GROMACS .gro file of C-alpha atoms in nm:
model
  338
    1MET     CA    1   0.000   0.000   0.000
    2ALA     CA    2   0.132   0.345  -0.093
    3GLU     CA    3   0.254   0.556   0.198
    4LYS     CA    4   0.055   0.865   0.294
    5ILE     CA    5   0.253   1.183   0.349
    6LEU     CA    6   0.105   1.493   0.514
    7VAL     CA    7   0.227   1.805   0.333
    8THR     CA    8   0.170   2.123   0.532
    9GLY     CA    9   0.170   2.424   0.302
   10GLY     CA   10   0.131   2.189   0.007
   11ALA     CA   11  -0.051   2.443  -0.210
   12GLY     CA   12   0.234   2.693  -0.184
   13TYR     CA   13   0.520   2.748  -0.424
   14ILE     CA   14   0.763   2.484  -0.296
   15GLY     CA   15   0.494   2.260  -0.149
   16SER     CA   16   0.302   2.222  -0.477
   17HIS     CA   17   0.619   2.122  -0.662
   18CYS     CA   18   0.698   1.868  -0.389
   19VAL     CA   19   0.343   1.729  -0.414
   20LEU     CA   20   0.405   1.659  -0.782
   21GLU     CA   21   0.733   1.481  -0.705
   22LEU     CA   22   0.561   1.277  -0.431
   23LEU     CA   23   0.294   1.164  -0.676
   24GLN     CA   24   0.555   1.069  -0.934
   25ALA     CA   25   0.748   0.873  -0.669
   26GLY     CA   26   0.438   0.670  -0.577
   27PHE     CA   27   0.345   0.838  -0.247
   28VAL     CA   28  -0.007   0.954  -0.152
   29PRO     CA   29   0.009   1.320  -0.044
   30VAL     CA   30  -0.252   1.483   0.179
   31VAL     CA   31  -0.229   1.862   0.187
   32ILE     CA   32  -0.320   2.113   0.458
   33ASP     CA   33  -0.294   2.478   0.356
   34ASN     CA   34  -0.471   2.804   0.438
   35PHE     CA   35  -0.401   2.932   0.083
   36HIS     CA   36  -0.255   3.252   0.232
   37ASN     CA   37   0.049   3.248   0.005
   38ALA     CA   38  -0.060   2.986  -0.243
   39ILE     CA   39  -0.276   2.886  -0.536
   40ARG     CA   40  -0.610   3.066  -0.513
   41GLY     CA   41  -0.940   2.916  -0.617
   42SER     CA   42  -1.003   2.542  -0.603
   43GLU     CA   43  -1.162   2.543  -0.950
   44GLU     CA   44  -0.825   2.653  -1.091
   45LEU     CA   45  -0.611   2.390  -0.918
   46PRO     CA   46  -0.329   2.261  -1.137
   47GLU     CA   47  -0.348   1.897  -1.236
   48SER     CA   48  -0.085   1.798  -0.978
   49LEU     CA   49  -0.302   1.918  -0.689
   50ARG     CA   50  -0.624   1.778  -0.834
   51ARG     CA   51  -0.467   1.433  -0.788
   52VAL     CA   52  -0.407   1.486  -0.415
   53GLN     CA   53  -0.625   1.262  -0.199
   54GLU     CA   54  -0.742   1.547   0.022
   55ILE     CA   55  -0.675   1.918   0.049
   56ALA     CA   56  -0.775   2.050   0.390
   57GLN     CA   57  -0.824   2.425   0.365
   58GLN     CA   58  -0.795   2.551   0.722
   59PRO     CA   59  -0.729   2.886   0.895
   60ASP     CA   60  -0.366   2.780   0.954
   61ILE     CA   61  -0.164   2.503   1.119
   62THR     CA   62  -0.218   2.666   1.457
   63ASP     CA   63  -0.568   2.509   1.435
   64GLU     CA   64  -0.518   2.208   1.662
   65THR     CA   65  -0.869   2.071   1.602
   66ALA     CA   66  -0.814   2.059   1.225
   67LEU     CA   67  -0.480   1.882   1.270
   68GLN     CA   68  -0.627   1.624   1.508
   69GLU     CA   69  -0.907   1.555   1.260
   70LEU     CA   70  -0.660   1.496   0.976
   71PHE     CA   71  -0.444   1.261   1.182
   72ARG     CA   72  -0.747   1.061   1.294
   73LYS     CA   73  -0.864   1.028   0.934
   74HIS     CA   74  -0.531   0.927   0.778
   75ARG     CA   75  -0.240   0.704   0.878
   76PHE     CA   76   0.064   0.911   0.784
   77SER     CA   77   0.408   0.757   0.756
   78ALA     CA   78   0.576   1.099   0.756
   79VAL     CA   79   0.517   1.474   0.744
   80MET     CA   80   0.670   1.731   0.510
   81HIS     CA   81   0.643   2.064   0.688
   82PHE     CA   82   0.642   2.373   0.462
   83ALA     CA   83   0.362   2.582   0.614
   84GLY     CA   84   0.462   2.920   0.751
   85LEU     CA   85   0.531   3.282   0.671
   86LYS     CA   86   0.847   3.323   0.469
   87ALA     CA   87   0.951   3.680   0.377
   88VAL     CA   88   1.269   3.818   0.535
   89GLY     CA   89   1.176   4.185   0.495
   90GLU     CA   90   0.819   4.139   0.615
   91SER     CA   91   0.939   3.946   0.921
   92VAL     CA   92   1.133   4.252   1.037
   93GLN     CA   93   0.810   4.455   1.021
   94LYS     CA   94   0.585   4.184   1.171
   95PRO     CA   95   0.799   3.975   1.408
   96LEU     CA   96   0.516   3.865   1.640
   97GLU     CA   97   0.308   3.739   1.347
   98TYR     CA   98   0.604   3.534   1.224
   99TYR     CA   99   0.665   3.383   1.566
  100ARG     CA  100   0.295   3.310   1.617
  101VAL     CA  101   0.242   3.132   1.286
  102ASN     CA  102   0.580   2.964   1.243
  103LEU     CA  103   0.653   2.862   1.603
  104THR     CA  104   0.304   2.803   1.742
  105GLY     CA  105   0.197   2.625   1.424
  106THR     CA  106   0.498   2.393   1.440
  107ILE     CA  107   0.444   2.317   1.810
  108ARG     CA  108   0.081   2.222   1.736
  109LEU     CA  109   0.197   2.002   1.448
  110LEU     CA  110   0.467   1.826   1.652
  111GLU     CA  111   0.227   1.769   1.944
  112THR     CA  112  -0.028   1.616   1.708
  113MET     CA  113   0.236   1.398   1.543
  114LYS     CA  114   0.350   1.274   1.884
  115ALA     CA  115  -0.008   1.199   1.995
  116HIS     CA  116  -0.066   0.986   1.684
  117GLY     CA  117   0.271   0.810   1.680
  118VAL     CA  118   0.401   0.978   1.364
  119ARG     CA  119   0.769   1.041   1.426
  120ASN     CA  120   0.915   1.108   1.082
  121ILE     CA  121   0.946   1.464   0.954
  122VAL     CA  122   1.116   1.655   0.673
  123PHE     CA  123   1.138   2.022   0.768
  124SER     CA  124   1.164   2.316   0.532
  125SER     CA  125   1.440   2.518   0.697
  126SER     CA  126   1.650   2.795   0.549
  127ALA     CA  127   2.003   2.919   0.497
  128THR     CA  128   1.896   3.225   0.698
  129VAL     CA  129   1.974   3.021   1.014
  130TYR     CA  130   2.344   3.083   0.939
  131GLY     CA  131   2.307   3.459   0.984
  132ASP     CA  132   2.587   3.675   0.844
  133PRO     CA  133   2.834   3.419   0.703
  134LYS     CA  134   3.166   3.383   0.882
  135TYR     CA  135   3.302   3.197   0.579
  136LEU     CA  136   3.185   3.087   0.233
  137PRO     CA  137   3.068   2.854   0.097
  138LEU     CA  138   2.841   2.767   0.389
  139ASP     CA  139   2.859   2.408   0.509
  140GLU     CA  140   2.639   2.243   0.771
  141LYS     CA  141   2.907   2.295   1.041
  142HIS     CA  142   2.885   2.674   1.011
  143PRO     CA  143   2.757   2.829   1.337
  144VAL     CA  144   2.382   2.890   1.345
  145GLY     CA  145   2.154   3.110   1.551
  146GLY     CA  146   2.309   3.449   1.480
  147CYS     CA  147   2.013   3.525   1.255
  148THR     CA  148   1.967   3.873   1.111
  149ASN     CA  149   1.584   3.867   1.095
  150PRO     CA  150   1.281   3.711   1.272
  151TYR     CA  151   1.212   3.477   0.978
  152GLY     CA  152   1.556   3.319   1.017
  153LYS     CA  153   1.518   3.308   1.394
  154SER     CA  154   1.186   3.124   1.361
  155LYS     CA  155   1.353   2.862   1.140
  156PHE     CA  156   1.641   2.826   1.386
  157PHE     CA  157   1.405   2.784   1.683
  158ILE     CA  158   1.207   2.517   1.495
  159GLU     CA  159   1.529   2.331   1.410
  160GLU     CA  160   1.616   2.331   1.780
  161MET     CA  161   1.269   2.202   1.874
  162ILE     CA  162   1.295   1.916   1.627
  163ARG     CA  163   1.650   1.830   1.735
  164ASP     CA  164   1.528   1.802   2.095
  165LEU     CA  165   1.276   1.539   1.981
  166CYS     CA  166   1.524   1.332   1.786
  167ARG     CA  167   1.615   1.079   2.051
  168ASP     CA  168   1.323   0.870   1.926
  169TRP     CA  169   1.222   1.057   1.608
  170ASN     CA  170   1.369   1.070   1.259
  171ALA     CA  171   1.405   1.414   1.105
  172VAL     CA  172   1.574   1.569   0.805
  173LEU     CA  173   1.618   1.945   0.823
  174LEU     CA  174   1.671   2.093   0.478
  175ARG     CA  175   1.838   2.433   0.471
  176TYR     CA  176   1.725   2.589   0.145
  177PHE     CA  177   1.914   2.856  -0.031
  178ASN     CA  178   1.705   3.055  -0.286
  179PRO     CA  179   1.449   2.852  -0.482
  180ILE     CA  180   1.340   3.000  -0.814
  181GLY     CA  181   1.199   2.878  -1.145
  182ALA     CA  182   0.884   2.674  -1.202
  183HIS     CA  183   0.769   2.337  -1.328
  184GLU     CA  184   0.840   2.312  -1.699
  185SER     CA  185   0.467   2.268  -1.771
  186GLY     CA  186   0.417   2.632  -1.672
  187MET     CA  187   0.113   2.528  -1.464
  188ILE     CA  188   0.258   2.589  -1.119
  189GLY     CA  189   0.497   2.859  -1.008
  190GLU     CA  190   0.550   3.132  -0.753
  191ASP     CA  191   0.271   3.389  -0.727
  192PRO     CA  192   0.324   3.605  -0.417
  193GLN     CA  193   0.040   3.829  -0.307
  194GLY     CA  194   0.116   4.200  -0.330
  195ILE     CA  195   0.465   4.327  -0.406
  196PRO     CA  196   0.703   4.028  -0.411
  197ASN     CA  197   0.953   4.004  -0.126
  198ASN     CA  198   1.177   3.763  -0.318
  199LEU     CA  199   1.390   3.881  -0.608
  200MET     CA  200   1.293   3.662  -0.903
  201PRO     CA  201   0.912   3.688  -0.886
  202TYR     CA  202   0.966   4.065  -0.874
  203VAL     CA  203   1.199   4.050  -1.178
  204ALA     CA  204   0.952   3.831  -1.370
  205GLN     CA  205   0.661   4.064  -1.294
  206VAL     CA  206   0.861   4.360  -1.428
  207ALA     CA  207   0.947   4.161  -1.742
  208VAL     CA  208   0.581   4.069  -1.805
  209GLY     CA  209   0.463   4.426  -1.746
  210ARG     CA  210   0.286   4.385  -1.411
  211ARG     CA  211   0.532   4.623  -1.243
  212GLU     CA  212   0.716   4.923  -1.379
  213PHE     CA  213   1.061   4.860  -1.231
  214LEU     CA  214   1.258   4.646  -0.988
  215SER     CA  215   1.380   4.793  -0.659
  216VAL     CA  216   1.737   4.677  -0.596
  217PHE     CA  217   1.806   4.696  -0.223
  218GLY     CA  218   2.158   4.834  -0.200
  219ASN     CA  219   2.456   4.846  -0.436
  220ASP     CA  220   2.726   4.908  -0.177
  221TYR     CA  221   2.785   4.553  -0.054
  222LYS     CA  222   3.134   4.402  -0.071
  223THR     CA  223   3.054   4.202  -0.385
  224ASP     CA  224   3.178   4.232  -0.744
  225ASP     CA  225   2.900   4.470  -0.853
  226GLY     CA  226   2.788   4.590  -0.509
  227THR     CA  227   2.457   4.401  -0.508
  228GLY     CA  228   2.369   4.105  -0.287
  229VAL     CA  229   2.485   3.757  -0.390
  230ARG     CA  230   2.270   3.447  -0.337
  231ASP     CA  231   2.269   3.079  -0.430
  232TYR     CA  232   1.966   3.024  -0.656
  233ILE     CA  233   1.831   2.671  -0.698
  234HIS     CA  234   1.561   2.542  -0.933
  235VAL     CA  235   1.247   2.460  -0.734
  236VAL     CA  236   1.220   2.119  -0.907
  237ASP     CA  237   1.573   2.032  -0.792
  238LEU     CA  238   1.467   2.138  -0.444
  239ALA     CA  239   1.155   1.920  -0.461
  240LYS     CA  240   1.362   1.619  -0.566
  241GLY     CA  241   1.580   1.682  -0.261
  242HIS     CA  242   1.272   1.630  -0.043
  243ILE     CA  243   1.207   1.289  -0.196
  244ALA     CA  244   1.569   1.195  -0.120
  245ALA     CA  245   1.518   1.320   0.238
  246LEU     CA  246   1.200   1.113   0.274
  247LYS     CA  247   1.395   0.802   0.176
  248LYS     CA  248   1.666   0.893   0.430
  249LEU     CA  249   1.405   0.878   0.709
  250LYS     CA  250   1.362   0.505   0.640
  251GLU     CA  251   1.720   0.447   0.759
  252ASN     CA  252   1.621   0.548   1.116
  253CYS     CA  253   1.857   0.837   1.063
  254GLY     CA  254   1.790   1.037   1.380
  255CYS     CA  255   1.833   1.406   1.303
  256LYS     CA  256   2.015   1.497   0.982
  257ILE     CA  257   2.078   1.843   0.838
  258TYR     CA  258   2.155   1.920   0.473
  259ASN     CA  259   2.208   2.227   0.260
  260LEU     CA  260   2.011   2.233  -0.064
  261GLY     CA  261   2.183   2.472  -0.302
  262THR     CA  262   2.399   2.472  -0.614
  263GLY     CA  263   2.720   2.604  -0.459
  264THR     CA  264   2.729   2.904  -0.697
  265GLY     CA  265   2.639   3.260  -0.603
  266TYR     CA  266   2.489   3.519  -0.838
  267SER     CA  267   2.438   3.890  -0.774
  268VAL     CA  268   2.108   4.073  -0.814
  269LEU     CA  269   2.229   4.239  -1.134
  270GLN     CA  270   2.353   3.908  -1.275
  271MET     CA  271   2.004   3.767  -1.214
  272VAL     CA  272   1.846   4.066  -1.389
  273ARG     CA  273   2.065   4.006  -1.694
  274ALA     CA  274   1.986   3.632  -1.692
  275MET     CA  275   1.613   3.708  -1.689
  276GLU     CA  276   1.655   3.963  -1.969
  277LYS     CA  277   1.820   3.687  -2.173
  278ALA     CA  278   1.540   3.438  -2.101
  279SER     CA  279   1.256   3.683  -2.166
  280GLY     CA  280   1.409   3.893  -2.443
  281ARG     CA  281   1.284   4.201  -2.256
  282GLU     CA  282   1.454   4.488  -2.080
  283ILE     CA  283   1.409   4.487  -1.703
  284LYS     CA  284   1.420   4.836  -1.557
  285TYR     CA  285   1.551   4.875  -1.204
  286ARG     CA  286   1.626   5.143  -0.947
  287ILE     CA  287   1.879   5.128  -0.668
  288THR     CA  288   1.726   5.189  -0.325
  289ALA     CA  289   1.851   5.162   0.034
  290ARG     CA  290   1.962   4.831   0.178
  291ARG     CA  291   1.685   4.619   0.327
  292GLU     CA  292   1.712   4.543   0.696
  293GLY     CA  293   1.792   4.177   0.760
  294ASP     CA  294   1.978   4.112   0.432
  295VAL     CA  295   2.338   3.985   0.418
  296ALA     CA  296   2.593   4.061   0.145
  297SER     CA  297   2.664   3.708   0.021
  298CYS     CA  298   2.529   3.362   0.089
  299TYR     CA  299   2.595   3.042  -0.104
  300ALA     CA  300   2.609   2.674  -0.018
  301ASP     CA  301   2.852   2.391   0.008
  302PRO     CA  302   2.607   2.116  -0.099
  303ALA     CA  303   2.859   1.829  -0.080
  304LEU     CA  304   2.701   1.656   0.222
  305ALA     CA  305   2.362   1.619   0.049
  306GLU     CA  306   2.533   1.469  -0.254
  307ARG     CA  307   2.732   1.230  -0.037
  308GLU     CA  308   2.454   1.113   0.198
  309LEU     CA  309   2.133   1.169   0.001
  310GLY     CA  310   2.266   1.105  -0.348
  311TRP     CA  311   2.118   1.442  -0.444
  312LYS     CA  312   2.270   1.715  -0.658
  313ALA     CA  313   2.114   2.016  -0.829
  314ALA     CA  314   2.081   1.942  -1.201
  315PHE     CA  315   1.946   2.264  -1.355
  316ASP     CA  316   2.158   2.567  -1.442
  317LEU     CA  317   2.068   2.936  -1.424
  318ASP     CA  318   1.946   2.953  -1.784
  319LYS     CA  319   1.700   2.669  -1.719
  320MET     CA  320   1.578   2.834  -1.398
  321CYS     CA  321   1.505   3.160  -1.580
  322GLU     CA  322   1.352   2.991  -1.887
  323ASP     CA  323   1.107   2.794  -1.670
  324LEU     CA  324   1.025   3.098  -1.458
  325TRP     CA  325   0.956   3.301  -1.772
  326ARG     CA  326   0.735   3.030  -1.922
  327TRP     CA  327   0.526   3.025  -1.602
  328GLN     CA  328   0.501   3.405  -1.592
  329LEU     CA  329   0.415   3.433  -1.962
  330GLN     CA  330   0.142   3.168  -1.935
  331ASN     CA  331   0.013   3.327  -1.613
  332PRO     CA  332   0.075   3.703  -1.652
  333THR     CA  333  -0.149   3.784  -1.355
  334GLY     CA  334  -0.047   3.474  -1.159
  335PHE     CA  335  -0.320   3.238  -1.042
  336SER     CA  336  -0.567   3.525  -1.040
  337LYS     CA  337  -0.765   3.578  -1.359
  338ASN     CA  338  -0.806   3.950  -1.285
   0.00000   0.00000   0.00000
């Protein structure tokens, strides 16, 4: 019998791509999502999500009653935990909201898992737990906890919670770098509500004409062109990393931590040029002040994931931008039809 996997936040950008990979790998995903930062409108669900056994649309994962109901209804072999608020800049403005949703929601989830004997979890963590890098590339032994924003702190606190459970649980904590791109079908992609907090959805919306120009937050960092450098990874590569992590849980692995990145850093202006190449359109930008909570450079050493999970990012920057542009061109107003 196929294993059932609970996917919290499974209608979101990363979650929906992971749902598709779960289906292709023969798992049965069950999704809980409040659709806050996700696909809107059940009649417009992409084919991948229409095949999900159940989508529980709830206020959020802080709803203990909804979680208990799901766990009574289904026998889950593991949980993939994506649900939460995720914008660095916004977290600086709304720290209490980030702690309430991300921390309280995770505590409710872990308590429910414990009550129902489900002790396998893959957690969507972040490279923000490393704070301002002391060295590059970042490996898993780099100090954590010196986070520069509440979003990163919430991820760090959750990692610590899960690690404290790992005497008799199995957990894989995946520290993402910067997921971009979209499924090559163009049916699912990233569609943030309001002005995007992440770079590439912003760039794509300028290219497609939804926004007039890109705001570049600072050009006085100690990088080659003065703009921030990040490790961008194709969201499908990231999703495949979750399948590898799920298989790792079967080894009674205890608590394992892996970076998911490419190992290559690109600046904001390099990303703008890459998207201009993919779209064939000029992307106008303006330099503005640095954004609180941002670091100058951040890129991964992904060797441990390759060694222990057998996972390695396959798609290059051109492919990331081509797939992102296909999604944006097919969905110029995102999931909304207005």
